XYZ file of C-alpha atoms in Angstrom:
673
model
C 0.000 0.000 0.000
C 1.380 3.419 -0.942
C 2.111 5.820 1.949
C -0.328 8.719 2.437
C 0.453 12.001 0.718
C 0.940 13.888 4.000
C 3.600 11.400 5.128
C 5.479 11.811 1.849
C 5.330 15.606 2.174
C 6.676 15.561 5.734
C 9.466 13.160 4.768
C 10.464 15.390 1.849
C 10.547 18.458 4.096
C 12.705 16.630 6.653
C 15.173 15.486 3.990
C 15.367 19.020 2.604
C 15.997 20.398 6.077
C 18.768 17.932 6.857
C 20.505 18.120 3.508
C 23.341 20.645 3.178
C 22.288 23.772 1.295
C 22.834 23.550 -2.396
C 25.002 26.081 -4.158
C 21.943 27.807 -5.545
C 20.429 28.258 -2.094
C 23.615 29.089 -0.222
C 23.568 32.842 -0.165
C 26.700 34.150 1.562
C 25.423 37.699 1.398
C 28.393 39.115 -0.526
C 29.709 38.641 -4.054
C 33.070 36.858 -4.417
C 36.168 39.010 -4.643
C 38.757 38.078 -7.265
C 42.348 38.977 -6.422
C 45.235 39.095 -8.815
C 48.789 38.483 -7.740
C 50.186 41.262 -5.514
C 46.728 42.737 -4.949
C 46.500 44.361 -1.539
C 44.628 42.421 1.161
C 43.346 44.380 4.130
C 42.953 42.590 7.442
C 40.251 43.982 9.718
C 40.071 43.536 13.480
C 36.966 42.754 15.496
C 36.169 42.671 19.203
C 38.142 40.891 21.906
C 36.080 38.053 23.394
C 36.283 35.840 26.450
C 34.165 32.899 27.545
C 35.077 33.684 31.165
C 33.640 37.197 31.260
C 31.243 37.331 28.258
C 32.168 41.022 27.970
C 33.546 42.016 24.548
C 36.025 44.868 24.195
C 37.278 46.849 21.262
C 40.538 45.610 19.736
C 42.220 48.961 20.279
C 41.283 49.011 23.954
C 44.587 47.122 24.367
C 47.962 48.594 23.410
C 48.168 46.886 20.025
C 49.671 48.400 16.891
C 47.395 50.949 15.251
C 47.106 52.204 11.664
C 47.584 55.892 10.923
C 43.818 56.399 10.895
C 41.305 54.042 12.550
C 38.230 53.577 10.353
C 35.072 51.883 11.632
C 33.308 49.581 9.185
C 29.576 49.939 8.663
C 27.699 47.583 10.987
C 24.143 46.315 10.830
C 21.797 46.258 13.802
C 22.598 42.653 14.670
C 26.355 43.313 14.724
C 25.942 46.238 17.112
C 23.758 44.180 19.449
C 26.360 41.384 19.378
C 29.065 43.841 20.375
C 30.976 43.620 17.076
C 33.291 46.559 16.427
C 35.010 46.055 13.072
C 37.936 48.371 12.289
C 40.939 48.498 9.986
C 44.357 47.265 11.115
C 48.059 47.715 10.261
C 48.219 44.104 9.002
C 48.325 44.193 5.186
C 49.209 41.361 2.784
C 49.805 41.036 -0.944
C 48.023 38.206 -2.704
C 50.235 35.126 -3.238
C 53.280 36.977 -1.871
C 54.554 35.186 1.267
C 56.155 37.414 3.858
C 58.452 36.432 6.695
C 59.000 38.261 9.956
C 57.315 41.526 9.028
C 57.582 44.199 11.711
C 54.287 45.847 12.632
C 55.389 48.223 15.385
C 57.077 48.560 18.770
C 55.295 49.706 21.900
C 56.551 50.573 25.363
C 54.597 49.105 28.268
C 53.509 51.542 30.953
C 51.592 50.767 34.138
C 48.197 51.235 32.509
C 49.081 49.003 29.539
C 50.565 46.365 31.840
C 47.387 46.221 33.912
C 45.139 45.958 30.836
C 47.210 43.228 29.187
C 47.479 41.153 32.353
C 43.742 41.431 32.970
C 42.915 40.266 29.454
C 45.430 37.414 29.590
C 44.069 36.340 32.967
C 40.516 36.312 31.570
C 41.619 34.372 28.465
C 40.587 37.002 25.939
C 40.900 36.135 22.282
C 41.714 38.417 19.350
C 39.336 38.249 16.370
C 40.298 39.324 12.859
C 38.603 39.257 9.450
C 39.951 38.892 5.911
C 37.621 39.030 2.915
C 34.664 38.525 5.253
C 36.153 35.325 6.707
C 36.882 35.166 10.448
C 40.349 34.304 11.651
C 40.452 30.808 13.151
C 42.972 28.580 14.884
C 42.872 25.037 13.430
C 43.118 22.369 16.107
C 43.685 18.795 15.005
C 41.254 16.259 16.408
C 42.779 13.383 18.304
C 40.379 10.778 16.919
C 41.084 11.607 13.244
C 44.378 12.713 11.744
C 42.887 14.551 8.778
C 40.129 16.344 10.715
C 40.253 19.727 12.431
C 37.936 21.872 14.441
C 38.288 25.620 14.548
C 38.480 28.113 17.390
C 37.555 31.743 16.953
C 40.646 33.949 17.062
C 43.779 33.497 19.144
C 44.584 34.221 22.773
C 46.067 37.593 23.703
C 48.711 35.769 25.700
C 49.390 33.078 28.275
C 50.600 32.655 31.819
C 53.724 30.698 32.682
C 56.658 30.142 34.970
C 60.380 30.092 34.482
C 62.139 26.939 35.564
C 63.021 27.066 39.256
C 60.657 29.978 39.883
C 57.301 29.910 41.624
C 56.269 33.336 40.371
C 53.744 33.314 37.549
C 54.526 35.564 34.611
C 52.387 36.942 31.814
C 53.516 36.531 28.186
C 51.977 38.189 25.131
C 51.584 36.651 21.688
C 53.533 39.140 19.642
C 54.432 36.948 16.642
C 51.638 35.561 14.451
C 51.912 33.050 11.622
C 49.024 33.624 9.201
C 47.956 31.165 6.515
C 45.710 32.345 3.680
C 44.209 29.568 1.577
C 43.148 30.497 -1.945
C 41.250 28.844 -4.749
C 43.020 29.795 -7.952
C 41.439 30.133 -11.387
C 44.191 28.975 -13.733
C 42.599 30.471 -16.839
C 42.193 34.011 -15.506
C 45.063 33.770 -12.997
C 42.931 35.206 -10.191
C 42.407 33.820 -6.714
C 39.600 33.775 -4.207
C 40.214 33.508 -0.469
C 38.680 30.382 1.067
C 40.336 30.237 4.513
C 42.097 32.543 6.963
C 44.056 30.782 9.712
C 46.634 31.676 12.313
C 49.031 29.704 14.439
C 50.169 31.707 17.447
C 52.328 28.752 18.390
C 54.904 26.510 16.718
C 55.309 22.750 16.836
C 59.002 22.193 17.545
C 61.180 20.135 19.812
C 60.964 20.900 23.499
C 64.742 20.733 23.807
C 65.173 23.499 21.234
C 63.300 26.195 23.081
C 62.207 25.078 26.528
C 65.667 25.190 28.099
C 64.832 28.463 29.827
C 61.108 28.516 30.426
C 57.908 26.542 30.609
C 54.569 28.000 29.606
C 51.356 27.110 31.320
C 48.508 26.927 28.836
C 45.070 28.369 29.230
C 43.317 26.702 26.283
C 39.605 27.323 25.894
C 37.422 24.567 27.292
C 34.977 24.246 24.422
C 35.202 20.651 23.225
C 36.455 17.513 24.999
C 39.696 17.335 23.004
C 43.002 16.287 24.548
C 46.053 18.343 23.612
C 49.700 17.309 23.781
C 50.947 20.404 25.568
C 54.593 19.451 25.867
C 55.211 20.079 22.164
C 53.174 23.277 21.830
C 55.182 26.448 22.222
C 53.344 29.742 22.349
C 54.909 32.112 19.836
C 55.814 34.822 22.289
C 59.226 36.150 21.314
C 61.359 38.726 23.058
C 62.712 40.326 19.909
C 66.136 41.944 19.811
C 67.554 44.281 17.186
C 70.768 45.951 16.105
C 71.500 49.625 16.618
C 68.763 52.213 17.073
C 65.099 51.564 16.412
C 64.014 52.849 13.013
C 60.444 51.633 12.614
C 60.059 48.842 10.069
C 63.549 49.232 8.636
C 65.168 47.854 11.750
C 66.871 44.476 11.378
C 65.890 42.004 14.083
C 68.544 39.634 15.384
C 65.916 37.216 16.655
C 64.153 36.901 13.324
C 65.779 36.541 9.901
C 63.414 36.581 6.893
C 66.341 36.035 4.517
C 67.146 32.729 6.203
C 63.505 31.635 5.773
C 63.324 30.879 9.474
C 60.772 32.457 11.725
C 62.821 32.544 14.902
C 66.598 32.134 14.779
C 67.348 32.666 18.444
C 65.447 33.753 21.505
C 66.408 33.352 25.116
C 62.943 33.976 26.530
C 59.370 34.810 25.558
C 58.019 38.344 25.661
C 56.966 39.255 29.174
C 54.344 41.853 29.965
C 56.188 44.148 32.325
C 56.427 47.888 32.901
C 59.311 49.511 31.045
C 59.804 46.697 28.570
C 59.316 47.106 24.828
C 57.111 44.739 22.822
C 57.819 44.292 19.103
C 54.927 42.865 17.088
C 55.786 40.765 14.026
C 54.001 38.372 11.698
C 54.460 35.892 8.854
C 51.969 35.172 6.113
C 51.922 32.171 3.820
C 49.615 31.475 0.881
C 48.422 27.984 0.011
C 46.353 26.881 -2.945
C 43.203 24.982 -2.048
C 40.684 22.854 -3.926
C 37.867 24.343 -1.869
C 35.633 26.553 -3.984
C 34.505 29.958 -2.836
C 30.849 28.895 -2.508
C 31.901 26.113 -0.112
C 34.472 28.008 1.927
C 32.273 28.057 5.032
C 31.722 24.290 4.981
C 34.875 23.467 6.938
C 33.990 26.081 9.583
C 30.466 24.715 9.929
C 31.351 21.027 9.638
C 29.345 19.001 12.126
C 31.677 16.832 14.204
C 28.939 15.550 16.492
C 26.110 14.631 14.127
C 25.495 11.362 15.969
C 24.501 13.321 19.069
C 22.068 15.384 16.998
C 20.561 12.211 15.552
C 20.241 10.849 19.073
C 18.434 14.064 19.982
C 16.017 13.589 17.082
C 15.380 9.931 17.938
C 14.887 10.805 21.607
C 12.385 13.503 20.697
C 10.554 11.209 18.264
C 10.141 8.580 20.973
C 8.425 11.186 23.142
C 6.218 12.234 20.236
C 5.271 8.628 19.426
C 4.389 7.995 23.067
C 2.197 11.088 23.246
C 0.695 10.423 19.812
C -0.294 6.958 20.990
C -2.053 8.441 24.013
C -3.816 11.073 21.915
C -4.850 8.447 19.367
C -6.234 6.267 22.137
C -8.184 9.210 23.556
C -9.484 10.409 20.210
C -10.199 7.092 18.496
C -11.274 4.898 21.398
C -12.267 6.776 24.516
C -13.784 9.833 22.865
C -15.542 7.809 20.188
C -17.017 5.560 22.849
C -17.975 8.531 25.045
C -19.604 10.425 22.187
C -21.530 7.348 21.055
C -22.708 6.698 24.627
C -23.743 10.309 25.244
C -25.645 10.481 21.964
C -27.558 7.270 22.772
C -28.841 8.471 26.160
C -32.631 8.665 25.890
C -33.783 10.048 29.212
C -32.801 12.951 31.416
C -32.372 10.541 34.329
C -29.767 8.562 32.407
C -27.871 11.729 31.528
C -27.758 12.822 35.156
C -26.247 9.486 36.175
C -23.358 9.899 33.754
C -20.047 11.399 34.716
C -17.223 12.784 32.616
C -16.394 15.649 30.342
C -19.909 16.041 28.929
C -21.307 17.053 32.302
C -19.282 20.281 32.278
C -20.423 21.311 28.788
C -22.326 24.254 30.260
C -19.176 25.628 31.876
C -16.383 24.486 29.545
C -16.436 27.752 27.586
C -16.996 30.086 30.508
C -14.446 32.957 30.249
C -11.564 32.457 32.702
C -10.412 34.846 35.368
C -7.856 37.408 34.148
C -9.003 36.700 30.615
C -7.437 39.944 29.344
C -3.980 38.807 30.455
C -4.487 35.443 28.774
C -5.345 37.233 25.520
C -2.174 39.296 25.803
C 0.068 36.274 26.298
C -1.619 34.292 23.547
C -1.010 37.188 21.159
C 2.624 37.398 22.265
C 3.056 33.660 21.699
C 1.619 33.917 18.196
C 4.086 36.719 17.502
C 6.987 34.536 18.620
C 5.726 31.534 16.695
C 5.515 33.485 13.446
C 8.953 35.000 13.963
C 10.658 31.653 14.659
C 8.884 29.801 11.868
C 9.824 32.318 9.182
C 13.370 32.658 10.541
C 13.976 28.904 10.479
C 12.557 28.478 6.994
C 14.906 31.155 5.660
C 17.818 29.709 7.651
C 17.223 26.192 6.315
C 17.180 27.542 2.763
C 20.540 29.240 3.381
C 19.433 32.868 3.342
C 20.931 33.583 6.780
C 24.533 32.678 6.097
C 27.049 33.130 8.936
C 29.160 35.281 6.630
C 26.486 37.927 7.046
C 27.454 38.730 10.621
C 24.507 39.838 12.680
C 22.117 38.831 9.902
C 20.299 36.255 12.017
C 19.722 38.644 14.906
C 18.664 41.445 12.575
C 16.209 39.168 10.774
C 14.681 37.928 14.038
C 14.315 41.457 15.382
C 12.643 42.775 12.232
C 10.363 39.738 11.965
C 9.348 40.204 15.582
C 8.411 43.804 14.841
C 6.336 42.945 11.773
C 4.668 39.966 13.462
C 3.008 42.488 15.766
C 0.170 42.395 13.236
C -0.521 38.732 14.095
C -0.176 39.429 17.822
C -2.838 42.115 17.743
C -5.146 40.046 15.535
C -5.029 36.875 17.641
C -5.333 38.657 20.989
C -8.357 40.707 19.893
C -10.118 37.667 18.383
C -9.804 35.834 21.690
C -10.736 38.989 23.598
C -13.957 39.303 21.618
C -14.746 35.642 22.337
C -14.534 36.498 26.044
C -17.174 39.217 25.498
C -14.627 42.017 25.663
C -15.490 45.386 24.143
C -12.419 47.625 24.632
C -10.172 46.382 21.811
C -7.865 49.382 22.089
C -7.104 48.461 25.694
C -6.154 44.891 24.796
C -4.074 46.133 21.846
C -2.165 48.497 24.125
C -1.450 45.752 26.652
C -0.365 43.354 23.914
C 2.021 45.926 22.478
C 3.665 46.768 25.811
C 3.393 43.897 28.333
C 6.040 41.513 27.001
C 8.248 43.994 25.066
C 8.177 46.440 27.974
C 9.358 43.900 30.548
C 12.070 42.578 28.211
C 13.232 46.104 27.394
C 13.469 46.938 31.115
C 15.700 43.884 31.736
C 17.738 44.643 28.619
C 18.226 48.276 29.656
C 19.423 47.195 33.110
C 21.888 44.670 31.635
C 23.121 47.231 29.123
C 23.808 49.661 31.979
C 25.947 46.992 33.656
C 27.872 46.408 30.412
C 28.328 50.147 29.949
C 29.704 50.352 33.490
C 32.372 47.797 32.515
C 33.335 49.973 29.500
C 32.687 47.029 27.206
C 32.054 47.335 23.471
C 29.020 45.099 24.056
C 27.137 48.088 25.472
C 24.489 49.177 22.981
C 25.091 52.817 21.956
C 22.441 55.454 22.516
C 21.738 55.738 18.784
C 21.088 51.995 18.513
C 18.900 52.084 21.615
C 16.946 54.895 20.012
C 16.594 52.822 16.825
C 15.193 49.908 18.872
C 12.668 52.181 20.561
C 11.746 53.603 17.158
C 11.147 50.100 15.778
C 9.005 49.335 18.793
C 6.902 52.493 18.880
C 7.043 53.365 15.190
C 6.324 49.965 13.627
C 5.451 47.253 16.143
C 2.888 49.172 18.219
C 0.963 50.534 15.180
C 0.909 47.043 13.638
C -0.469 45.584 16.863
C -3.270 48.153 16.778
C -3.978 47.433 13.111
C -4.100 43.704 13.830
C -6.411 44.246 16.822
C -8.719 46.394 14.736
C -8.920 43.771 11.990
C -9.420 40.949 14.487
C -12.127 42.771 16.395
C -14.028 43.486 13.175
C -14.305 39.763 12.504
C -17.478 37.980 13.682
C -17.301 36.547 17.183
C -16.204 32.931 17.361
C -19.265 30.957 18.385
C -19.011 28.363 21.131
C -20.272 24.868 20.221
C -22.435 24.795 23.370
C -24.187 27.407 25.477
C -22.712 28.513 28.793
C -24.842 28.221 31.934
C -25.530 31.362 33.893
C -24.630 29.760 37.232
C -21.152 28.173 37.449
C -21.078 24.477 38.287
C -19.341 23.422 41.477
C -16.075 21.614 40.830
C -15.824 18.335 42.819
C -12.809 17.572 44.961
C -9.917 16.483 42.770
C -7.461 13.631 43.187
C -3.943 14.563 44.287
C -2.490 13.942 40.843
C -4.989 16.391 39.315
C -3.763 19.207 41.524
C -3.160 22.216 39.207
C 0.434 22.837 40.302
C 1.378 19.158 40.066
C -0.187 18.609 36.636
C 1.272 21.850 35.271
C 4.792 20.931 36.394
C 4.443 17.404 35.010
C 3.194 18.759 31.693
C 6.342 20.820 31.084
C 8.774 17.903 31.386
C 8.084 16.235 28.033
C 8.317 19.376 25.830
C 11.600 20.247 27.523
C 12.821 16.667 27.151
C 12.202 16.874 23.414
C 14.566 19.835 22.982
C 17.118 19.780 25.804
C 19.864 17.999 23.813
C 19.690 20.560 21.012
C 19.491 23.240 23.686
C 22.965 22.214 24.854
C 24.437 23.007 21.420
C 22.593 26.310 21.231
C 23.930 27.394 24.635
C 27.411 26.253 23.622
C 27.179 28.326 20.459
C 26.078 31.434 22.350
C 28.199 31.294 25.494
C 31.256 29.351 24.300
C 31.428 31.151 20.948
C 31.170 28.209 18.598
C 29.764 28.133 15.088
C 26.126 26.945 14.936
C 24.564 26.455 11.535
C 22.685 23.157 11.820
C 19.287 24.707 11.234
C 18.044 21.504 9.577
C 18.193 19.661 12.890
C 16.885 22.704 14.721
C 13.899 22.952 12.382
C 13.010 19.302 12.994
C 13.324 19.792 16.741
C 11.071 22.848 16.451
C 8.412 20.779 14.674
C 8.730 18.073 17.335
C 8.368 20.730 20.038
C 5.121 21.947 18.468
C 3.670 18.437 18.351
C 4.834 17.613 21.886
C 3.375 20.786 23.413
C 0.083 20.247 21.619
C -0.263 16.585 22.576
C 0.699 16.843 26.252
C -1.731 19.755 26.656
C -4.542 17.787 25.002
C -3.925 14.696 27.137
C -3.908 16.593 30.439
C -6.850 18.757 29.351
C -8.889 15.623 28.640
C -8.072 14.159 32.060
C -9.011 17.481 33.656
C -12.390 17.632 31.919
C -13.084 14.009 32.797
C -12.556 15.001 36.439
C -15.329 17.598 35.918
C -12.863 20.479 36.257
C -13.745 22.974 33.530
C -11.072 25.585 34.349
C -8.903 24.568 31.402
C -8.146 27.926 29.791
C -5.153 28.981 31.883
C -4.236 25.366 32.708
C -3.725 24.553 29.025
C -1.408 27.553 28.625
C 0.609 26.860 31.760
C 0.903 23.103 31.154
C 3.160 23.374 28.137
C 4.450 26.804 29.161
C 5.970 25.333 32.328
C 8.710 23.857 30.127
C 10.266 27.339 30.350
C 10.889 26.699 34.046
C 12.907 23.595 33.184
C 14.764 25.567 30.534
C 15.869 28.113 33.122
C 16.829 25.363 35.585
C 18.884 23.685 32.862
C 20.542 27.028 32.071
C 21.477 27.275 35.758
C 22.911 23.749 35.660
C 24.837 24.646 32.488
C 26.262 27.739 34.172
C 27.748 25.801 37.081
C 28.964 22.782 35.109
C 30.123 24.093 31.714
C 31.056 27.732 32.171
C 33.891 29.270 34.154
C 32.342 32.659 34.747
C 33.614 34.131 38.005
C 32.756 37.841 37.761
C 29.500 38.990 39.309
C 28.577 41.232 36.375
C 29.124 38.386 33.899
C 26.924 36.073 35.985
C 24.165 38.704 36.113
C 24.386 39.071 32.321
C 24.103 35.321 31.816
C 21.075 34.857 34.052
C 19.479 38.054 32.765
C 19.641 36.955 29.135
C 18.575 33.398 29.993
C 15.619 34.835 31.916
C 14.561 36.697 28.763
C 14.987 33.511 26.701
C 12.946 31.473 29.199
C 10.231 34.141 29.267
C 9.989 34.018 25.474
C 9.965 30.193 25.534
C 7.095 30.340 28.029
C 5.008 32.517 25.710
C 5.781 30.291 22.702
C 5.105 26.886 24.246
C 2.149 28.132 26.271
C 0.442 29.471 23.171
C 0.962 26.202 21.293
C -0.615 24.233 24.147
C -3.473 26.712 24.467
C -4.503 26.580 20.819
C -4.238 22.781 20.795
C -6.668 22.550 23.728
C -8.860 25.271 22.246
C -9.359 23.263 19.059
C -9.655 19.981 20.995
C -12.454 21.195 23.284
C -14.389 22.733 20.421
C -14.072 19.497 18.487
C -15.345 17.183 21.237
C -18.199 19.391 22.398
C -19.412 19.968 18.887
C -19.581 16.185 18.394
C -22.191 15.449 21.073
C -25.883 16.262 21.146
C -26.688 18.749 23.890
C -30.333 19.069 24.878
């Protein structure tokens, strides 16, 4: 027997979501740049980042070499909110022209510079650079496969270490960088396109050669469970020496001889960070031809090294869905069918009064709940979130939100949220009218300000903390004004337009009439206690997504690439089904217990998964992160509180609408005298 058409359609969508984006759909956001030999390549610098503080800083907040004139690159809204600050740098290359031991500049360390450098080294800050829209990465070889690498964003500012025989810990700066630019060359036109930008701030050489005088203690980032062989890794921190007087870039270094084609010829010690000492910054650049095409240059950055875990996440979520689907099928096909048949066959009023179950509360099932206005507001907010996430994921799966377009994902989500205000106003006013409400402007105003206002208040408080730390992550006043303008100038008017259109629609008619006098609710069993059933209901939706949640948190807080939107889209679909089914199951049990107060219960049942999300975020904070600063901890929990609040509105709305349709379906299927 051929499978049903709906099953084929879902399978096709899943395969399309999991398949890598085709060349035609992979939209990097910029046109390829062709470079001829000796064409000038400009390296840009981005923010300094740390997984220990989560506070980004501008590159030039440290005493690094500066160009004659610092020029800020144009940034989109998402980049500004992420704390990106992209500027030009003194690092310049020529296409396919290797350079050895190029002097950038010399700086003298004063007390202020010493304090800044030591603080950033202590907090494991990393330097981020960009070349031809590609981020600078450090390739780290995987221990389980010789030909496989994973990539870390940027390189560390420096490292801590000790000299042999000394107990005092010293700070060393990475002042010599070895860049590698990989190019895909067109032999016919003799032009090249950049496909990779890598750096090695360390060299792999014999311990005996260099470690006679010092040992460095490494502070590698703790992102992936990869074991490193530290004894052969030497941080490229070089105390450069030179002949005669310093004459900018014309000075000949005795510790570095480009004519001998050797990076470091002799060095008695690494470059310490100490007041009164000079630091000379140098770099090498090598060009390698690559078979990787420009359209696929992001593939190695985004390569999934843990796809088996994602598949386990999908299988785990599907098991939950199958379990719930079985329960819903049993309720709908067996229990409900039997109940409806029995209720419709009752001939006398006496027989009907002897029956128990969900039919007995038909006169109260559609009685408006307490605080119905607030329920309308949160349902509208959930619809707004649902529309934003659905459209965002569809575009992401099709490749429109490429990571090369930095800040593109955040910008798209923000703009979609603003424009989805139309759906928020429409859905909230439709429900408000069902509850016999008459002041649609009041409900529109509350919908436009309740959730965004509370989130903006938290965001403003967190931004003040970031500003107090003088971090580049602080949103400037002009950007804050732009956010307020989007809110008041676009979102709020759209909410009012949606409310007006929704309120003009005819009132949704209930399938049964509501009694004038509320029915008394009998005493409930302990397991039907509202708090208990609500908390139980949130476990399964959270269980369906918590594995994928780990990778999302790792991407955000440990600064890893995340571009597996195919898996994420499937998990999102599973979340929708799980929220709907668990809400229907518990709503049915509630009605069978003659408890007709299902409106808020249906919202809170699936919405309680947000509580487990926040608890998991707390667990993640104490087990995976090494945040020690109070401000950084407040930022983490503040942003996770916003995320959990949004997750509550999303999942609660899904559960509410599932129960709304379920109750209307069952009560419209029985004959009510």
